[in-house]
CSV table of C-alpha atoms and ligand atoms in Angstrom, one decimal:
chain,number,residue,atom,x,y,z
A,1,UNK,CA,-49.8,104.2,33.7
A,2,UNK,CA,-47.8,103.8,30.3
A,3,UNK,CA,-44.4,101.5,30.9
A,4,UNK,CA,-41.7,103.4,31.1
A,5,UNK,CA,-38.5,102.8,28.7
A,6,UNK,CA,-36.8,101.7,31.5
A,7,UNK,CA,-38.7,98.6,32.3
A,8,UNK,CA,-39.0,97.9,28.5
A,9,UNK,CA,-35.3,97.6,28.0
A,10,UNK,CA,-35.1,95.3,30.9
A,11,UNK,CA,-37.7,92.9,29.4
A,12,UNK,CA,-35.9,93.1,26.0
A,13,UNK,CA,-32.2,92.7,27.9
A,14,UNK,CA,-33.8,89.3,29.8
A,15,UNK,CA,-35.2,87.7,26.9
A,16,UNK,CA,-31.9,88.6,24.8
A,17,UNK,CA,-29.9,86.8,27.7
A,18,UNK,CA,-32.0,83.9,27.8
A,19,UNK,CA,-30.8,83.1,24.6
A,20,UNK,CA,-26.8,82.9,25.7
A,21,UNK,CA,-27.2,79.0,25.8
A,22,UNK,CA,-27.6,78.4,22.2
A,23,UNK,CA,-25.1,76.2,21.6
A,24,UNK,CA,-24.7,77.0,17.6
A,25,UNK,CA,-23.3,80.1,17.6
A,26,UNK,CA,-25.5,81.0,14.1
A,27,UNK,CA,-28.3,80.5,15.6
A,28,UNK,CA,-28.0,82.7,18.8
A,29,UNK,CA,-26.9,85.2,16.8
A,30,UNK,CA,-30.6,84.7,14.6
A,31,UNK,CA,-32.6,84.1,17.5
A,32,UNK,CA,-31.1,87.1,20.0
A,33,UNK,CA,-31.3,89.8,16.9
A,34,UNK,CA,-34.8,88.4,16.2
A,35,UNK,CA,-35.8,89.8,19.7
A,36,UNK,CA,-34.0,93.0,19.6
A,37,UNK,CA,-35.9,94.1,16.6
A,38,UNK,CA,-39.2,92.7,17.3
A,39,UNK,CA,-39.1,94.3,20.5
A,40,UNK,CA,-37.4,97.7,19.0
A,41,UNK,CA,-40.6,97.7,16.5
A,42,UNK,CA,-43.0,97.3,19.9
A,43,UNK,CA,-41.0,100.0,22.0
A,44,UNK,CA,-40.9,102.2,19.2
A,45,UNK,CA,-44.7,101.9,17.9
A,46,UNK,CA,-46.0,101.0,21.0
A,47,UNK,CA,-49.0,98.8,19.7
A,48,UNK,CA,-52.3,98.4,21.6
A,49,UNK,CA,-53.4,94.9,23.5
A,50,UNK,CA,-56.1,95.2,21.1
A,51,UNK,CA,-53.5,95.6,18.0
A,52,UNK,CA,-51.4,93.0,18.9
A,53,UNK,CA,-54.5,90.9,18.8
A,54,UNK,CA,-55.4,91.4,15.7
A,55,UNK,CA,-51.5,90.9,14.7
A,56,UNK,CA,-52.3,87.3,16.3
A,57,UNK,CA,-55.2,86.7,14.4
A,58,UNK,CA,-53.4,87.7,11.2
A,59,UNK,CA,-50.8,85.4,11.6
A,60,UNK,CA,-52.8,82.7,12.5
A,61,UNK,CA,-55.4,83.3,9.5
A,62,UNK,CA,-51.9,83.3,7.1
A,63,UNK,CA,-51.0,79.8,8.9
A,64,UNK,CA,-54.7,78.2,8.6
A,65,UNK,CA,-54.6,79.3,5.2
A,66,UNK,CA,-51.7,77.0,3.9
A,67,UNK,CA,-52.0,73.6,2.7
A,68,UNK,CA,-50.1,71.2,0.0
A,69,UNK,CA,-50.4,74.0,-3.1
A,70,UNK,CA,-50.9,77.4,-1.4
A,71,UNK,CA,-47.8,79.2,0.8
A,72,UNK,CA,-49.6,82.1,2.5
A,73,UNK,CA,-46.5,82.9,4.7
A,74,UNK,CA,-44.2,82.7,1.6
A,75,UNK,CA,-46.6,85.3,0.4
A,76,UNK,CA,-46.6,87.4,3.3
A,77,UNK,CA,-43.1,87.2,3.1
A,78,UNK,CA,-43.1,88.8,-0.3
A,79,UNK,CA,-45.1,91.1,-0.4
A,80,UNK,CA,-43.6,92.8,2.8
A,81,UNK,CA,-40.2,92.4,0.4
A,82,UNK,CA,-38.3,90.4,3.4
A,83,UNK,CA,-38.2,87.5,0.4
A,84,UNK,CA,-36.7,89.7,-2.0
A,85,UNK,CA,-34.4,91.3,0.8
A,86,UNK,CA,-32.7,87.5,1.9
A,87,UNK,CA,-32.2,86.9,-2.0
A,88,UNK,CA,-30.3,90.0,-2.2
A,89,UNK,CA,-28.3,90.1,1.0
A,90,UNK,CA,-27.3,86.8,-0.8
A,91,UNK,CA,-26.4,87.7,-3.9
A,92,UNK,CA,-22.9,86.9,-5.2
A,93,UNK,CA,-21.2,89.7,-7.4
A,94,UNK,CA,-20.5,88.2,-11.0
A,95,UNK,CA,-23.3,86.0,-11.5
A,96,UNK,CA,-26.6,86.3,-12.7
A,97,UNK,CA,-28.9,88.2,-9.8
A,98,UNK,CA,-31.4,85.8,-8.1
A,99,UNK,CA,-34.4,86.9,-7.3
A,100,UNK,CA,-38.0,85.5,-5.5
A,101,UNK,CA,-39.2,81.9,-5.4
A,102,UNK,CA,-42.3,82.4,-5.0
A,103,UNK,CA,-45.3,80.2,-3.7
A,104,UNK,CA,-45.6,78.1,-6.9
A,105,UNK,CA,-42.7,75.8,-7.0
A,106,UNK,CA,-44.8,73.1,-5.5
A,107,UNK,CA,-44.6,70.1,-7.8
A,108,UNK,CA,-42.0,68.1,-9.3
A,109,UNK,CA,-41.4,69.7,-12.7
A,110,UNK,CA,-41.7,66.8,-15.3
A,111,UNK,CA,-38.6,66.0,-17.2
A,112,UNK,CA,-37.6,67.2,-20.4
A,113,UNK,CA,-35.6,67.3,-23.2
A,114,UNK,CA,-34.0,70.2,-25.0
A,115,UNK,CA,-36.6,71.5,-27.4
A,116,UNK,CA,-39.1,70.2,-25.6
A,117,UNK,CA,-42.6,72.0,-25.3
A,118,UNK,CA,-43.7,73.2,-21.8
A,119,UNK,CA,-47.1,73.6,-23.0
A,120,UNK,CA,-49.5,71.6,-22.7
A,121,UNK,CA,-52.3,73.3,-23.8
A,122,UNK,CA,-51.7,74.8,-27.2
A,123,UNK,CA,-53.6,77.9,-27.6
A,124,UNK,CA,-51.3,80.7,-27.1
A,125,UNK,CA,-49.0,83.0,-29.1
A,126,UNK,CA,-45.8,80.5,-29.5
A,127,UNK,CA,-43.0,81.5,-27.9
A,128,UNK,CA,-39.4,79.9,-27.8
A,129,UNK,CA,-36.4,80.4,-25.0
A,130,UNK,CA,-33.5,80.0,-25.5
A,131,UNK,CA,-30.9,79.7,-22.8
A,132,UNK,CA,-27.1,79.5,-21.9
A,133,UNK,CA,-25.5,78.5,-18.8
A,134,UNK,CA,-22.1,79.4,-18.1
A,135,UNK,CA,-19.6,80.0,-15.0
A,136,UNK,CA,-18.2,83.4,-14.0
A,137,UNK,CA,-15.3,82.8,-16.5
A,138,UNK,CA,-17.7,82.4,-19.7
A,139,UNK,CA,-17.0,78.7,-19.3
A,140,UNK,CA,-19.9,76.6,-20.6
A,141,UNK,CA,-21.4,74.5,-18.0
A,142,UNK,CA,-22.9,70.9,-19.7
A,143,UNK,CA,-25.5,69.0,-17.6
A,144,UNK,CA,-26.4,71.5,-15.2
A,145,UNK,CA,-30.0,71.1,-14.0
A,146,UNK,CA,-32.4,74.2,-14.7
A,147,UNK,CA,-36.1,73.5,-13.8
A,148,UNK,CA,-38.3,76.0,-15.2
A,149,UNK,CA,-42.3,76.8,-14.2
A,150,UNK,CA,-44.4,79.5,-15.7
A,151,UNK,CA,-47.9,80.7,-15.8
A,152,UNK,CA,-50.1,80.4,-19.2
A,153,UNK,CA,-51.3,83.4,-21.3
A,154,UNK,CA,-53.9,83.9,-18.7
A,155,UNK,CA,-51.9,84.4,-15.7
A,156,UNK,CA,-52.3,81.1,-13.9
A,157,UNK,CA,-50.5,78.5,-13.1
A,158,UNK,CA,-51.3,74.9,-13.2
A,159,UNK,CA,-51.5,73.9,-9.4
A,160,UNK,CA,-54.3,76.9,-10.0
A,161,UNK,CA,-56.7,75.4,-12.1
A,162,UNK,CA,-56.7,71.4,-11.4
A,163,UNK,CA,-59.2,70.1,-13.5
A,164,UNK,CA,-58.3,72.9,-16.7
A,165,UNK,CA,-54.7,72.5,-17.2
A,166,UNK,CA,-52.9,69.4,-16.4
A,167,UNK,CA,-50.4,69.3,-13.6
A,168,UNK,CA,-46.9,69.6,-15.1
A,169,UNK,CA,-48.0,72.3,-17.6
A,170,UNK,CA,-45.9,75.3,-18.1
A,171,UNK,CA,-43.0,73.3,-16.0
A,172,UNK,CA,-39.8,71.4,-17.4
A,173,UNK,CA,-36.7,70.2,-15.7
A,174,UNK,CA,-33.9,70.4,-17.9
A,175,UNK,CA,-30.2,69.5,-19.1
A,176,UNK,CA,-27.8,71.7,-20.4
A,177,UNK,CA,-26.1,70.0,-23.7
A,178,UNK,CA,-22.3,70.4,-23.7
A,179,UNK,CA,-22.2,74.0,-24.9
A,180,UNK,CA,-24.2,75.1,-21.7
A,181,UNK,CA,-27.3,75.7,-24.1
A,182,UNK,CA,-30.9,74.2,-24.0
A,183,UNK,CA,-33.9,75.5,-25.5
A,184,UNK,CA,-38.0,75.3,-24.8
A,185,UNK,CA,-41.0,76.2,-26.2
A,186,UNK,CA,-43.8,77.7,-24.8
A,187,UNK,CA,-46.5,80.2,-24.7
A,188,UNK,CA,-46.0,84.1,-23.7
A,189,UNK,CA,-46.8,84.3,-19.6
A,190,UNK,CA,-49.1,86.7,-18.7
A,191,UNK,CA,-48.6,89.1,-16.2
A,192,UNK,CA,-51.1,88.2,-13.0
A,193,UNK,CA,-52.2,89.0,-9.6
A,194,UNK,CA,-50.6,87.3,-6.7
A,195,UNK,CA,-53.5,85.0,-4.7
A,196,UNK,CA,-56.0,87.7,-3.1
A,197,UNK,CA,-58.4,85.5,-1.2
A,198,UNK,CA,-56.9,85.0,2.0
A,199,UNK,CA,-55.5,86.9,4.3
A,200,UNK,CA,-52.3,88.4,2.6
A,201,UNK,CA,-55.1,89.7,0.2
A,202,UNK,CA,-56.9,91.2,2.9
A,203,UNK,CA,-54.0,93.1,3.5
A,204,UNK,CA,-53.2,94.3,0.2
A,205,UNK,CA,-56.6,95.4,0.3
A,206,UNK,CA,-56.5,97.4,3.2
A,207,UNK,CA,-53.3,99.2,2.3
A,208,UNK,CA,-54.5,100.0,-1.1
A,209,UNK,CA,-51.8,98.3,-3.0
A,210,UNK,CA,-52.1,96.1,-5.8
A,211,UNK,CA,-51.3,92.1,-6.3
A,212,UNK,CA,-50.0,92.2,-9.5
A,213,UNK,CA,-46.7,90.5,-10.9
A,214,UNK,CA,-45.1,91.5,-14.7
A,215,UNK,CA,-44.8,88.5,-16.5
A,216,UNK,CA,-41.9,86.2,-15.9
A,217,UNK,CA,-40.6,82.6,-16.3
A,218,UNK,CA,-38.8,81.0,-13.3
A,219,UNK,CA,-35.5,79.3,-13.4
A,220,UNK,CA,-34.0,77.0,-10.2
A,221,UNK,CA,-30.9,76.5,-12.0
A,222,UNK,CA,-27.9,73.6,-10.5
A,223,UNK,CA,-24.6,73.1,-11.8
A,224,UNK,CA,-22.2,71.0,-10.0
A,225,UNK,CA,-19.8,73.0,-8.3
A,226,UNK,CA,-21.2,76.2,-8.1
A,227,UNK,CA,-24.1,78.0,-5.9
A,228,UNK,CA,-27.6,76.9,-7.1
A,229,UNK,CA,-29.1,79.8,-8.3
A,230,UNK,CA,-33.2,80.8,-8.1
A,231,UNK,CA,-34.2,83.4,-10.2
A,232,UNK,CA,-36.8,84.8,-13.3
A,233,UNK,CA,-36.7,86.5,-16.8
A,234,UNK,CA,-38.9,89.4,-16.7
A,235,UNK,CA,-40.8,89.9,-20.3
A,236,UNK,CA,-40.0,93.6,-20.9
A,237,UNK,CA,-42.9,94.9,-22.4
A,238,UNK,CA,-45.5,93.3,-19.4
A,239,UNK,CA,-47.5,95.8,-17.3
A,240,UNK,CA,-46.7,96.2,-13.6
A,241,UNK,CA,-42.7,95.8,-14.5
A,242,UNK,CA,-42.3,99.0,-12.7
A,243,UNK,CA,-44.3,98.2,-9.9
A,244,UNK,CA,-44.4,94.5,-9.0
A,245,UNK,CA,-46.6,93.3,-5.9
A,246,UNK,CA,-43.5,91.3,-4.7
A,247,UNK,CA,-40.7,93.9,-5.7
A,248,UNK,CA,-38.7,91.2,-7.6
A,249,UNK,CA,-37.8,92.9,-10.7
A,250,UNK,CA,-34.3,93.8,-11.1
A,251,UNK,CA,-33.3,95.2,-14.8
A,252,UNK,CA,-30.3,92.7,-15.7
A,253,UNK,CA,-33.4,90.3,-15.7
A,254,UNK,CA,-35.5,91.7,-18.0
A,255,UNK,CA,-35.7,90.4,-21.3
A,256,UNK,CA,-37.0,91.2,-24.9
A,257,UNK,CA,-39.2,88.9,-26.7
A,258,UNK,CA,-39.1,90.1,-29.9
A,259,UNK,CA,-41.7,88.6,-32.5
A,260,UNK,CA,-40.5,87.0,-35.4
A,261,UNK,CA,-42.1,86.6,-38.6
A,262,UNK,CA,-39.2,84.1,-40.3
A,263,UNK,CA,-40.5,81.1,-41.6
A,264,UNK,CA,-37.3,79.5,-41.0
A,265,UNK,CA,-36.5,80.0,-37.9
A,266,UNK,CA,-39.7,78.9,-37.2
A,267,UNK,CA,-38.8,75.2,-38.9
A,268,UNK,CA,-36.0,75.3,-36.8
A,269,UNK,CA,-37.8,75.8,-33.6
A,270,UNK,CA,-40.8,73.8,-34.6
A,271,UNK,CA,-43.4,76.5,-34.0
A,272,UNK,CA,-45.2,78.7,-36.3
A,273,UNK,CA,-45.1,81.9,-37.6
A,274,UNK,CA,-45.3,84.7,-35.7
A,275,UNK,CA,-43.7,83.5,-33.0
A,276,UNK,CA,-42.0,85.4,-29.9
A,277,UNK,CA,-38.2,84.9,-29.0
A,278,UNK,CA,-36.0,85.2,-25.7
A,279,UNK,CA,-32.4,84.4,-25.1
A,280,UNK,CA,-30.9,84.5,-22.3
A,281,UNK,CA,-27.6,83.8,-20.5
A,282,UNK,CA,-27.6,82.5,-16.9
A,283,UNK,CA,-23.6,83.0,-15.4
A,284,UNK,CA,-23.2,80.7,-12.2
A,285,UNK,CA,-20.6,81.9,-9.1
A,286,UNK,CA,-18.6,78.9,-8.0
A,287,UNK,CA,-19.3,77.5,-4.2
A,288,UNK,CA,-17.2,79.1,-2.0
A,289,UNK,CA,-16.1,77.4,1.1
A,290,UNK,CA,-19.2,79.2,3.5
A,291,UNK,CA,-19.5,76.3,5.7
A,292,UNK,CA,-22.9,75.5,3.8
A,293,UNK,CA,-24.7,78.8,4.5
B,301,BEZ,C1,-44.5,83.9,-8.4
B,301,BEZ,O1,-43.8,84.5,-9.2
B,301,BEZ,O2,-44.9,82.8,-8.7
B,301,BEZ,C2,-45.0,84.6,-7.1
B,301,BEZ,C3,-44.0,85.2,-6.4
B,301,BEZ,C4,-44.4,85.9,-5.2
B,301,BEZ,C5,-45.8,85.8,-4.8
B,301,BEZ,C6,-46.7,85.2,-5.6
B,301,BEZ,C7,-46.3,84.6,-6.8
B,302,FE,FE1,-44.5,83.5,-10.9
């Protein structure tokens, strides 16, 4: 006989009480909403034994699957848009709009200078960023830290392909100069698939849905004061910007690259002709007193 909604409330009531003891108040509050909607997604949908299994298996698949370089649950995070919905519940009115970390971010970013080139390689179309950090007042913000990682023109990043690019391509860590600026070269990112052979990919799969990302460069950006921010710049013209496997596009991110054919601009930025072009301004929101949340 089927449980009746009675003794399912009761279960749910119990393991929300056991809970009361928490003695951080945060947390209790976390852990005892955790159960109400776990357990309002089980009363509602009523899964199978056999379901549930295979939820188990899932999970522990995504967990096996994760080592030093590869996040599977920061990818199952994603693509189910939870990672996308904490950055946005989070966001601060006035700054820039932060958006996913993604499973990349996994080495140190080598340390650069301003003008520096973040390629390693040197194959692709040359392309040049230019950024500016400022606060919420349009004050320049001098040393702030912004460490930038990217993919090459063929959609992969570095920690992808050990043995064909060297670790540390397509990744900086940089300064801002006293006006708030720095600038980069680079190639053009290519627009590319999310990793598809584990279990996240099986998923994917089975819903029908596809794994790719537009093209983007990352940005963690710190300045002192002021609430780091984690975000990307969209290159507007990629495929899959309307549709993004991860739902991270928001439009105050997206950026033109326009090509430019000036040979003097080109001296200037120490690349050659044609080359493409993005500028962009990052605005920080100071640190509010939170209590470090
Ligand atoms: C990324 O942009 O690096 C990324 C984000 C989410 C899932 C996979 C990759
Ligand atoms: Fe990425």
């Amino acid at each position: 006989m089927a449980g009746t909604d009675e003794a399912a409330a009761a279960v749910t009531a119990a393991v929300v009480d056991s809970f009361r003891g928490t003695p951080d108040p945060r947390l209790r509050e976390l852990l005892q909403g955790l159960v109400r909607h776990l357990h309002g997604y089980v009363r509602e949908l009523r899964p199978t034994i056999k379901e549930w299994e295979y939820a188990v298996e899932f999970l522990t698949a995504v967990g096996q699957k994760c080592d030093p370089t590869r996040q599977e649950f920061i990818l199952l995070s994603d693509v189910l848009g939870i990672s996308m919905l904490v950055e946005t519940v989070n966001d601060q009115s006035g700054g820039t709009e932060s958006t996913v970390l993604g499973p990349f971010h996994v080495v140190d970013s080598p340390s650069r200078v301003s003008g520096d080139n973040v390629d390693c390689i040197g194959a692709g179309t040359p392309c040049v960023v230019s950024l500016r950090v400022t606060s919420v007042d349009g004050g320049p913000l001098a040393g702030a830290s912004v460490d930038v990682w990217q993919c090459n023109e063929d959609g992969f990043y570095d920690v992808q392909q050990p043995g064909i690019q060297p670790l540390g391509n397509g990744r900086g860590l940089f300064r801002t100069d006293d006006e708030g600026r720095l600038w980069f070269r680079t190639v053009v990112p290519s627009h590319y698939p999310i990793p598809t052979d584990g279990p996240v990919g099986r998923l994917l799969d089975t819903s029908k849905r596809h794994p790719y990302r537009p093209a983007h460069i990352h940005f963690i950006v710190a300045a002192d004061g002021h609430r780091p921010l984690t975000t990307h710049i969209f290159v507007a013209d990629s495929p899959y910007r309307d549709s993004d496997a991860v739902f991270a596009v928001k439009d105050s991110l997206v950026v033109d690259f326009p090509c430019v054919e000036d040979p003097g601009k080109a001296d200037e930025y120490r690349v050659t002709t044609p080359f493409r072009m993005a500028e962009f301004d990052i605005v920080m929101v100071p640190e509010r007193n939170d209590g470090g949340r």
